[in-house]
PDB file of C-alpha atoms in Angstrom:
ATOM      1  CA  GLY A 614      14.853   5.212  -0.845  1.00  0.00           C
ATOM      2  CA  ALA A 615      14.945   1.961  -0.428  1.00  0.00           C
ATOM      3  CA  VAL A 616      14.156  -0.456  -3.658  1.00  0.00           C
ATOM      4  CA  VAL A 617      11.706  -3.322  -3.800  1.00  0.00           C
ATOM      5  CA  SER A 618      11.660  -4.954  -7.301  1.00  0.00           C
ATOM      6  CA  GLN A 619       8.826  -7.804  -7.927  1.00  0.00           C
ATOM      7  CA  HIS A 620       8.847 -10.022 -10.762  1.00  0.00           C
ATOM      8  CA  PRO A 621       7.311 -10.549 -13.023  1.00  0.00           C
ATOM      9  CA  SER A 622       5.142  -7.321 -13.729  1.00  0.00           C
ATOM     10  CA  TRP A 623       2.438  -9.377 -15.498  1.00  0.00           C
ATOM     11  CA  VAL A 624       2.053 -12.926 -16.070  1.00  0.00           C
ATOM     12  CA  ILE A 625      -0.775 -14.789 -18.125  1.00  0.00           C
ATOM     13  CA  CYS A 626      -1.637 -18.599 -17.072  1.00  0.00           C
ATOM     14  CA  LYS A 627      -3.980 -21.358 -17.608  1.00  0.00           C
ATOM     15  CA  SER A 628      -6.378 -22.463 -15.177  1.00  0.00           C
ATOM     16  CA  GLY A 629      -5.048 -25.002 -12.834  1.00  0.00           C
ATOM     17  CA  THR A 630      -1.559 -23.833 -13.398  1.00  0.00           C
ATOM     18  CA  SER A 631       0.858 -22.234 -10.377  1.00  0.00           C
ATOM     19  CA  VAL A 632       2.369 -19.223 -10.565  1.00  0.00           C
ATOM     20  CA  LYS A 633       5.238 -17.656  -8.459  1.00  0.00           C
ATOM     21  CA  ILE A 634       5.972 -14.282  -7.802  1.00  0.00           C
ATOM     22  CA  GLU A 635       9.242 -12.822  -6.270  1.00  0.00           C
ATOM     23  CA  CYS A 636       9.580  -9.744  -4.366  1.00  0.00           C
ATOM     24  CA  ARG A 637      13.181  -8.529  -3.501  1.00  0.00           C
ATOM     25  CA  SER A 638      14.619  -5.772  -1.351  1.00  0.00           C
ATOM     26  CA  LEU A 639      17.404  -4.701  -2.882  1.00  0.00           C
ATOM     27  CA  ASP A 640      19.444  -2.307  -0.784  1.00  0.00           C
ATOM     28  CA  PHE A 641      18.089  -3.591   2.460  1.00  0.00           C
ATOM     29  CA  GLN A 642      17.187  -6.578   4.638  1.00  0.00           C
ATOM     30  CA  ALA A 643      13.709  -7.206   5.605  1.00  0.00           C
ATOM     31  CA  THR A 644      12.789  -9.844   8.056  1.00  0.00           C
ATOM     32  CA  THR A 645       9.245  -8.922   7.093  1.00  0.00           C
ATOM     33  CA  MET A 646       7.365  -8.415   3.809  1.00  0.00           C
ATOM     34  CA  PHE A 647       3.708  -7.806   2.951  1.00  0.00           C
ATOM     35  CA  TRP A 648       1.683  -9.252   0.227  1.00  0.00           C
ATOM     36  CA  TYR A 649      -1.391  -7.552  -0.908  1.00  0.00           C
ATOM     37  CA  ARG A 650      -4.112  -8.140  -3.297  1.00  0.00           C
ATOM     38  CA  GLN A 651      -5.656  -5.307  -5.193  1.00  0.00           C
ATOM     39  CA  PHE A 652      -8.982  -5.546  -7.069  1.00  0.00           C
ATOM     40  CA  PRO A 653      -9.925  -2.959  -9.679  1.00  0.00           C
ATOM     41  CA  LYS A 654     -10.834   0.184  -8.460  1.00  0.00           C
ATOM     42  CA  GLN A 655     -10.248  -1.006  -4.676  1.00  0.00           C
ATOM     43  CA  SER A 656      -8.017  -0.561  -2.296  1.00  0.00           C
ATOM     44  CA  LEU A 657      -4.992  -2.944  -0.896  1.00  0.00           C
ATOM     45  CA  MET A 658      -6.048  -6.165   0.827  1.00  0.00           C
ATOM     46  CA  LEU A 659      -3.184  -7.464   3.154  1.00  0.00           C
ATOM     47  CA  MET A 660      -3.092 -11.042   2.372  1.00  0.00           C
ATOM     48  CA  ALA A 661      -0.223 -12.344   4.351  1.00  0.00           C
ATOM     49  CA  THR A 662       2.875 -11.086   6.430  1.00  0.00           C
ATOM     50  CA  SER A 663       6.052 -13.038   5.262  1.00  0.00           C
ATOM     51  CA  ASN A 664       8.727 -13.638   7.936  1.00  0.00           C
ATOM     52  CA  GLU A 665      12.158 -14.310   7.192  1.00  0.00           C
ATOM     53  CA  GLY A 666      12.962 -18.100   8.479  1.00  0.00           C
ATOM     54  CA  SER A 667       9.745 -18.685   9.828  1.00  0.00           C
ATOM     55  CA  LYS A 668       6.054 -19.662   8.820  1.00  0.00           C
ATOM     56  CA  ALA A 669       3.928 -16.636   7.168  1.00  0.00           C
ATOM     57  CA  THR A 670       0.918 -15.309   9.033  1.00  0.00           C
ATOM     58  CA  TYR A 671      -2.149 -15.054   6.848  1.00  0.00           C
ATOM     59  CA  GLU A 672      -5.147 -12.713   7.469  1.00  0.00           C
ATOM     60  CA  GLN A 673      -8.622 -13.981   7.757  1.00  0.00           C
ATOM     61  CA  GLY A 674     -10.210 -15.696   4.833  1.00  0.00           C
ATOM     62  CA  VAL A 675      -6.987 -16.312   2.750  1.00  0.00           C
ATOM     63  CA  GLU A 676      -6.364 -19.743   2.002  1.00  0.00           C
ATOM     64  CA  LYS A 677      -2.831 -20.903   3.174  1.00  0.00           C
ATOM     65  CA  ASP A 678      -2.598 -23.679   0.846  1.00  0.00           C
ATOM     66  CA  LYS A 679      -3.584 -21.441  -2.287  1.00  0.00           C
ATOM     67  CA  PHE A 680      -0.960 -18.740  -1.806  1.00  0.00           C
ATOM     68  CA  LEU A 681       2.256 -20.439  -0.611  1.00  0.00           C
ATOM     69  CA  ILE A 682       4.216 -17.961   0.819  1.00  0.00           C
ATOM     70  CA  ASN A 683       8.002 -18.775   1.176  1.00  0.00           C
ATOM     71  CA  HIS A 684      10.448 -16.163   2.883  1.00  0.00           C
ATOM     72  CA  ALA A 685      14.005 -17.889   2.725  1.00  0.00           C
ATOM     73  CA  SER A 686      16.499 -15.168   3.128  1.00  0.00           C
ATOM     74  CA  LEU A 687      16.591 -11.369   4.283  1.00  0.00           C
ATOM     75  CA  THR A 688      16.232 -10.080   0.645  1.00  0.00           C
ATOM     76  CA  LEU A 689      13.502 -12.581  -0.906  1.00  0.00           C
ATOM     77  CA  SER A 690       9.825 -13.748  -0.351  1.00  0.00           C
ATOM     78  CA  THR A 691       7.848 -15.227  -3.057  1.00  0.00           C
ATOM     79  CA  LEU A 692       4.116 -15.961  -3.337  1.00  0.00           C
ATOM     80  CA  THR A 693       2.732 -19.042  -5.455  1.00  0.00           C
ATOM     81  CA  VAL A 694      -0.633 -19.116  -6.422  1.00  0.00           C
ATOM     82  CA  THR A 695      -1.317 -22.737  -6.861  1.00  0.00           C
ATOM     83  CA  SER A 696      -4.013 -24.318  -9.303  1.00  0.00           C
ATOM     84  CA  ALA A 697      -4.878 -20.867 -10.269  1.00  0.00           C
ATOM     85  CA  HIS A 698      -8.357 -20.092 -11.364  1.00  0.00           C
ATOM     86  CA  PRO A 699      -9.927 -17.084 -13.236  1.00  0.00           C
ATOM     87  CA  GLU A 700     -11.283 -15.715 -10.057  1.00  0.00           C
ATOM     88  CA  ASP A 701      -7.318 -15.192  -9.061  1.00  0.00           C
ATOM     89  CA  SER A 702      -6.804 -12.754 -11.409  1.00  0.00           C
ATOM     90  CA  SER A 703      -5.917  -9.651  -9.798  1.00  0.00           C
ATOM     91  CA  PHE A 704      -3.179  -7.447  -9.100  1.00  0.00           C
ATOM     92  CA  TYR A 705      -0.624  -8.677  -6.516  1.00  0.00           C
ATOM     93  CA  ILE A 706       1.652  -6.613  -4.829  1.00  0.00           C
ATOM     94  CA  CYS A 707       4.531  -6.629  -2.211  1.00  0.00           C
ATOM     95  CA  SER A 708       6.131  -4.325   0.253  1.00  0.00           C
ATOM     96  CA  ALA A 709       8.843  -4.000   2.750  1.00  0.00           C
ATOM     97  CA  ARG A 710       9.931  -1.716   5.352  1.00  0.00           C
ATOM     98  CA  ASP A 711      13.536  -0.656   5.976  1.00  0.00           C
ATOM     99  CA  ARG A 712      14.763   0.021   9.584  1.00  0.00           C
ATOM    100  CA  ALA A 713      15.931   3.073  10.759  1.00  0.00           C
ATOM    101  CA  GLY A 714      17.523   4.203  14.063  1.00  0.00           C
ATOM    102  CA  GLN A 715      18.895   6.677  15.970  1.00  0.00           C
ATOM    103  CA  GLY A 716      20.934   6.120  19.060  1.00  0.00           C
ATOM    104  CA  ASN A 717      18.822   3.348  21.199  1.00  0.00           C
ATOM    105  CA  LEU A 718      15.677   4.149  19.093  1.00  0.00           C
ATOM    106  CA  VAL A 719      14.896   1.946  16.294  1.00  0.00           C
ATOM    107  CA  TRP A 720      11.691   2.282  13.950  1.00  0.00           C
ATOM    108  CA  ASP A 721      10.232   1.269  10.477  1.00  0.00           C
ATOM    109  CA  THR A 722      10.647   3.155   7.806  1.00  0.00           C
ATOM    110  CA  GLU A 723       7.797   4.087   5.420  1.00  0.00           C
ATOM    111  CA  ALA A 724       6.565   0.893   3.261  1.00  0.00           C
ATOM    112  CA  PHE A 725       8.290   0.467  -0.095  1.00  0.00           C
ATOM    113  CA  PHE A 726       6.465  -1.393  -2.710  1.00  0.00           C
ATOM    114  CA  GLY A 727       7.481  -3.377  -5.397  1.00  0.00           C
ATOM    115  CA  GLN A 728       5.892  -2.705  -8.768  1.00  0.00           C
ATOM    116  CA  GLY A 729       3.528  -5.164  -8.679  1.00  0.00           C
ATOM    117  CA  THR A 730       2.071  -8.494 -10.950  1.00  0.00           C
ATOM    118  CA  ARG A 731      -0.932  -8.432 -13.026  1.00  0.00           C
ATOM    119  CA  LEU A 732      -2.109 -12.034 -12.988  1.00  0.00           C
ATOM    120  CA  THR A 733      -4.581 -13.144 -15.601  1.00  0.00           C
ATOM    121  CA  VAL A 734      -5.601 -16.702 -15.358  1.00  0.00           C
ATOM    122  CA  VAL A 735      -7.297 -17.892 -18.460  1.00  0.00           C
TER     123      VAL A 735
ATOM    124  CA  GLY B 415     -10.293  -4.917  13.626  1.00  0.00           C
ATOM    125  CA  GLN B 416      -8.877  -1.650  13.198  1.00  0.00           C
ATOM    126  CA  GLN B 417     -10.300   0.117  10.147  1.00  0.00           C
ATOM    127  CA  VAL B 418      -9.579   3.464   8.755  1.00  0.00           C
ATOM    128  CA  MET B 419     -12.254   5.074   6.419  1.00  0.00           C
ATOM    129  CA  GLN B 420     -11.611   7.042   3.688  1.00  0.00           C
ATOM    130  CA  ILE B 421     -13.662   9.493   1.864  1.00  0.00           C
ATOM    131  CA  PRO B 422     -14.617  10.277  -1.105  1.00  0.00           C
ATOM    132  CA  GLN B 423     -13.903   7.252  -3.079  1.00  0.00           C
ATOM    133  CA  TYR B 424     -13.739   9.219  -6.161  1.00  0.00           C
ATOM    134  CA  GLN B 425     -13.438  12.677  -6.988  1.00  0.00           C
ATOM    135  CA  HIS B 426     -13.547  14.476 -10.261  1.00  0.00           C
ATOM    136  CA  VAL B 427     -12.371  17.970 -10.710  1.00  0.00           C
ATOM    137  CA  GLN B 428     -11.345  20.578 -13.280  1.00  0.00           C
ATOM    138  CA  GLU B 429      -7.697  21.385 -13.236  1.00  0.00           C
ATOM    139  CA  GLY B 430      -7.180  24.513 -11.172  1.00  0.00           C
ATOM    140  CA  GLU B 431      -9.694  23.275  -8.690  1.00  0.00           C
ATOM    141  CA  ASP B 432      -8.865  22.528  -4.928  1.00  0.00           C
ATOM    142  CA  PHE B 433      -8.887  18.560  -3.789  1.00  0.00           C
ATOM    143  CA  THR B 434      -9.370  17.213  -0.230  1.00  0.00           C
ATOM    144  CA  THR B 435      -9.389  13.541   0.965  1.00  0.00           C
ATOM    145  CA  TYR B 436     -10.404  12.579   4.417  1.00  0.00           C
ATOM    146  CA  CYS B 437      -9.342   9.614   6.652  1.00  0.00           C
ATOM    147  CA  ASN B 438     -11.132   8.746  10.041  1.00  0.00           C
ATOM    148  CA  SER B 439     -10.700   5.996  12.565  1.00  0.00           C
ATOM    149  CA  SER B 440     -12.710   5.082  15.655  1.00  0.00           C
ATOM    150  CA  THR B 441      -9.303   4.472  17.881  1.00  0.00           C
ATOM    151  CA  THR B 442      -6.454   6.720  18.178  1.00  0.00           C
ATOM    152  CA  LEU B 443      -3.825   6.402  15.475  1.00  0.00           C
ATOM    153  CA  SER B 444      -0.117   5.881  16.400  1.00  0.00           C
ATOM    154  CA  ASN B 445       0.693   7.895  13.124  1.00  0.00           C
ATOM    155  CA  ILE B 446      -0.517   7.952   9.811  1.00  0.00           C
ATOM    156  CA  GLN B 447       1.199   7.838   6.238  1.00  0.00           C
ATOM    157  CA  TRP B 448      -0.157   8.937   3.246  1.00  0.00           C
ATOM    158  CA  TYR B 449       0.642   7.046  -0.490  1.00  0.00           C
ATOM    159  CA  LYS B 450       0.034   7.916  -3.681  1.00  0.00           C
ATOM    160  CA  GLN B 451      -0.604   5.117  -6.711  1.00  0.00           C
ATOM    161  CA  ARG B 452      -0.434   6.438 -10.373  1.00  0.00           C
ATOM    162  CA  PRO B 453      -2.710   4.692 -12.728  1.00  0.00           C
ATOM    163  CA  GLY B 454      -0.980   1.421 -13.476  1.00  0.00           C
ATOM    164  CA  GLY B 455       1.827   2.291 -10.960  1.00  0.00           C
ATOM    165  CA  HIS B 456       2.247   1.195  -7.250  1.00  0.00           C
ATOM    166  CA  PRO B 457       1.771   3.165  -3.736  1.00  0.00           C
ATOM    167  CA  VAL B 458       4.680   5.681  -2.974  1.00  0.00           C
ATOM    168  CA  PHE B 459       5.045   7.189   0.082  1.00  0.00           C
ATOM    169  CA  LEU B 460       4.315  10.997   0.362  1.00  0.00           C
ATOM    170  CA  ILE B 461       4.265  11.438   4.092  1.00  0.00           C
ATOM    171  CA  GLN B 462       4.002  10.529   7.696  1.00  0.00           C
ATOM    172  CA  LEU B 463       2.256  12.468  10.442  1.00  0.00           C
ATOM    173  CA  VAL B 464       2.785  11.533  13.952  1.00  0.00           C
ATOM    174  CA  LYS B 465       2.290  14.337  16.475  1.00  0.00           C
ATOM    175  CA  SER B 466      -1.410  15.753  17.247  1.00  0.00           C
ATOM    176  CA  GLY B 467      -2.663  18.559  15.153  1.00  0.00           C
ATOM    177  CA  GLU B 468       0.656  18.074  13.115  1.00  0.00           C
ATOM    178  CA  VAL B 469       0.262  20.125   9.917  1.00  0.00           C
ATOM    179  CA  LYS B 470       2.820  19.346   6.983  1.00  0.00           C
ATOM    180  CA  LYS B 471       3.216  20.748   3.491  1.00  0.00           C
ATOM    181  CA  GLN B 472       4.432  19.551   0.237  1.00  0.00           C
ATOM    182  CA  LYS B 473       4.524  22.120  -2.260  1.00  0.00           C
ATOM    183  CA  ARG B 474       0.632  22.471  -3.284  1.00  0.00           C
ATOM    184  CA  LEU B 475      -0.328  19.240  -0.899  1.00  0.00           C
ATOM    185  CA  THR B 476      -1.165  20.081   2.674  1.00  0.00           C
ATOM    186  CA  PHE B 477      -1.691  17.123   4.960  1.00  0.00           C
ATOM    187  CA  GLN B 478      -3.034  17.437   8.553  1.00  0.00           C
ATOM    188  CA  PHE B 479      -3.488  15.296  11.443  1.00  0.00           C
ATOM    189  CA  GLY B 480      -6.333  15.628  13.835  1.00  0.00           C
ATOM    190  CA  GLU B 481      -5.769  16.984  17.454  1.00  0.00           C
ATOM    191  CA  ALA B 482      -7.400  13.928  18.806  1.00  0.00           C
ATOM    192  CA  LYS B 483      -5.200  11.463  16.435  1.00  0.00           C
ATOM    193  CA  LYS B 484      -8.266  10.228  14.899  1.00  0.00           C
ATOM    194  CA  ASN B 485      -8.444  11.564  11.493  1.00  0.00           C
ATOM    195  CA  SER B 486      -5.949  13.122   8.800  1.00  0.00           C
ATOM    196  CA  SER B 487      -6.535  14.581   5.783  1.00  0.00           C
ATOM    197  CA  LEU B 488      -4.967  15.705   2.602  1.00  0.00           C
ATOM    198  CA  HIS B 489      -5.831  19.017   0.444  1.00  0.00           C
ATOM    199  CA  ILE B 490      -4.406  19.846  -2.902  1.00  0.00           C
ATOM    200  CA  THR B 491      -4.755  23.649  -4.114  1.00  0.00           C
ATOM    201  CA  ALA B 492      -4.946  24.196  -7.600  1.00  0.00           C
ATOM    202  CA  THR B 493      -4.832  20.625  -9.184  1.00  0.00           C
ATOM    203  CA  GLN B 494      -2.815  19.614 -12.039  1.00  0.00           C
ATOM    204  CA  THR B 495      -3.273  16.596 -14.298  1.00  0.00           C
ATOM    205  CA  THR B 496       0.173  15.389 -12.845  1.00  0.00           C
ATOM    206  CA  ASP B 497      -2.063  14.811  -9.639  1.00  0.00           C
ATOM    207  CA  VAL B 498      -4.235  12.244 -10.890  1.00  0.00           C
ATOM    208  CA  GLY B 499      -3.962   8.637  -8.994  1.00  0.00           C
ATOM    209  CA  THR B 500      -5.193   7.260  -5.996  1.00  0.00           C
ATOM    210  CA  TYR B 501      -4.466   8.555  -2.671  1.00  0.00           C
ATOM    211  CA  PHE B 502      -4.414   6.645   0.188  1.00  0.00           C
ATOM    212  CA  CYS B 503      -3.977   6.672   4.019  1.00  0.00           C
ATOM    213  CA  ALA B 504      -2.784   4.198   5.857  1.00  0.00           C
ATOM    214  CA  ASP B 505      -2.356   3.671   9.929  1.00  0.00           C
ATOM    215  CA  ASN B 506       0.725   2.738  10.953  1.00  0.00           C
ATOM    216  CA  GLY B 507      -0.516   0.302  13.366  1.00  0.00           C
ATOM    217  CA  GLY B 508      -0.685  -2.829  12.323  1.00  0.00           C
ATOM    218  CA  SER B 509      -0.076  -5.742  14.750  1.00  0.00           C
ATOM    219  CA  GLN B 510       2.750  -7.379  12.105  1.00  0.00           C
ATOM    220  CA  GLY B 511       4.319  -4.192  11.622  1.00  0.00           C
ATOM    221  CA  ASN B 512       1.909  -3.722   8.389  1.00  0.00           C
ATOM    222  CA  LEU B 513       0.246  -0.579   7.533  1.00  0.00           C
ATOM    223  CA  ILE B 514      -3.615  -0.690   7.630  1.00  0.00           C
ATOM    224  CA  PHE B 515      -4.943   0.884   4.338  1.00  0.00           C
ATOM    225  CA  GLY B 516      -8.087   3.357   4.016  1.00  0.00           C
ATOM    226  CA  LYS B 517      -9.982   2.730   0.773  1.00  0.00           C
ATOM    227  CA  GLY B 518      -8.112   5.343  -1.326  1.00  0.00           C
ATOM    228  CA  THR B 519      -9.670   8.212  -3.421  1.00  0.00           C
ATOM    229  CA  LYS B 520      -9.085   8.210  -6.855  1.00  0.00           C
ATOM    230  CA  LEU B 521      -8.547  11.774  -8.171  1.00  0.00           C
ATOM    231  CA  SER B 522      -9.220  12.512 -11.807  1.00  0.00           C
ATOM    232  CA  VAL B 523      -8.364  16.081 -13.445  1.00  0.00           C
ATOM    233  CA  LYS B 524      -9.985  17.498 -16.372  1.00  0.00           C
ATOM    234  CA  PRO B 525      -7.617  19.783 -18.166  1.00  0.00           C
TER     235      PRO B 525
END
């Protein structure tokens, strides 16, 4: 299957600093990538949809200025947590879906997830 | 908005016992996907169900899609310690092309 690579896998930063997380589709192009946040023992909460060449679409309650998303190419999306605070500590994970097709039919494949980034803000 | 309810939240079983997790939606699902997330890992796709009443098997795992396409289940026969993890169902009907995940069922297996 397709591979999505996320970096770094973990990061510890000081309160007030910014952290950038990268998500790359290694063997396919992804016009859309998704960023999730997962709290301990909880489900995946969609934060935003990253669209190549245009602005990201944020879910309700997610601060756009806090979580900056850039999708400058078909294989790379970045999430920057700006002015991080301890409450931003969490597991952030990206995903992308490839396109498949047969004849005139085109559909999205299953979601491929990055390895996730464990962010700890101290 | 769209929601997918998943129960139970946790399940502790003895190795060899069976396990089932259920997903329900108040609206008709276009199709449903199942994922497994091992502790410390990321979700990995297991299967997709598309047709009403569909049943698919993967070794000891049996996946079902309800006749009304509003519910789905994952059943594991004779659990093994390698089955531990959190199992998520996901509605493939997000408006952004995203998946809408259930809260997941965390399975622990006691040897």
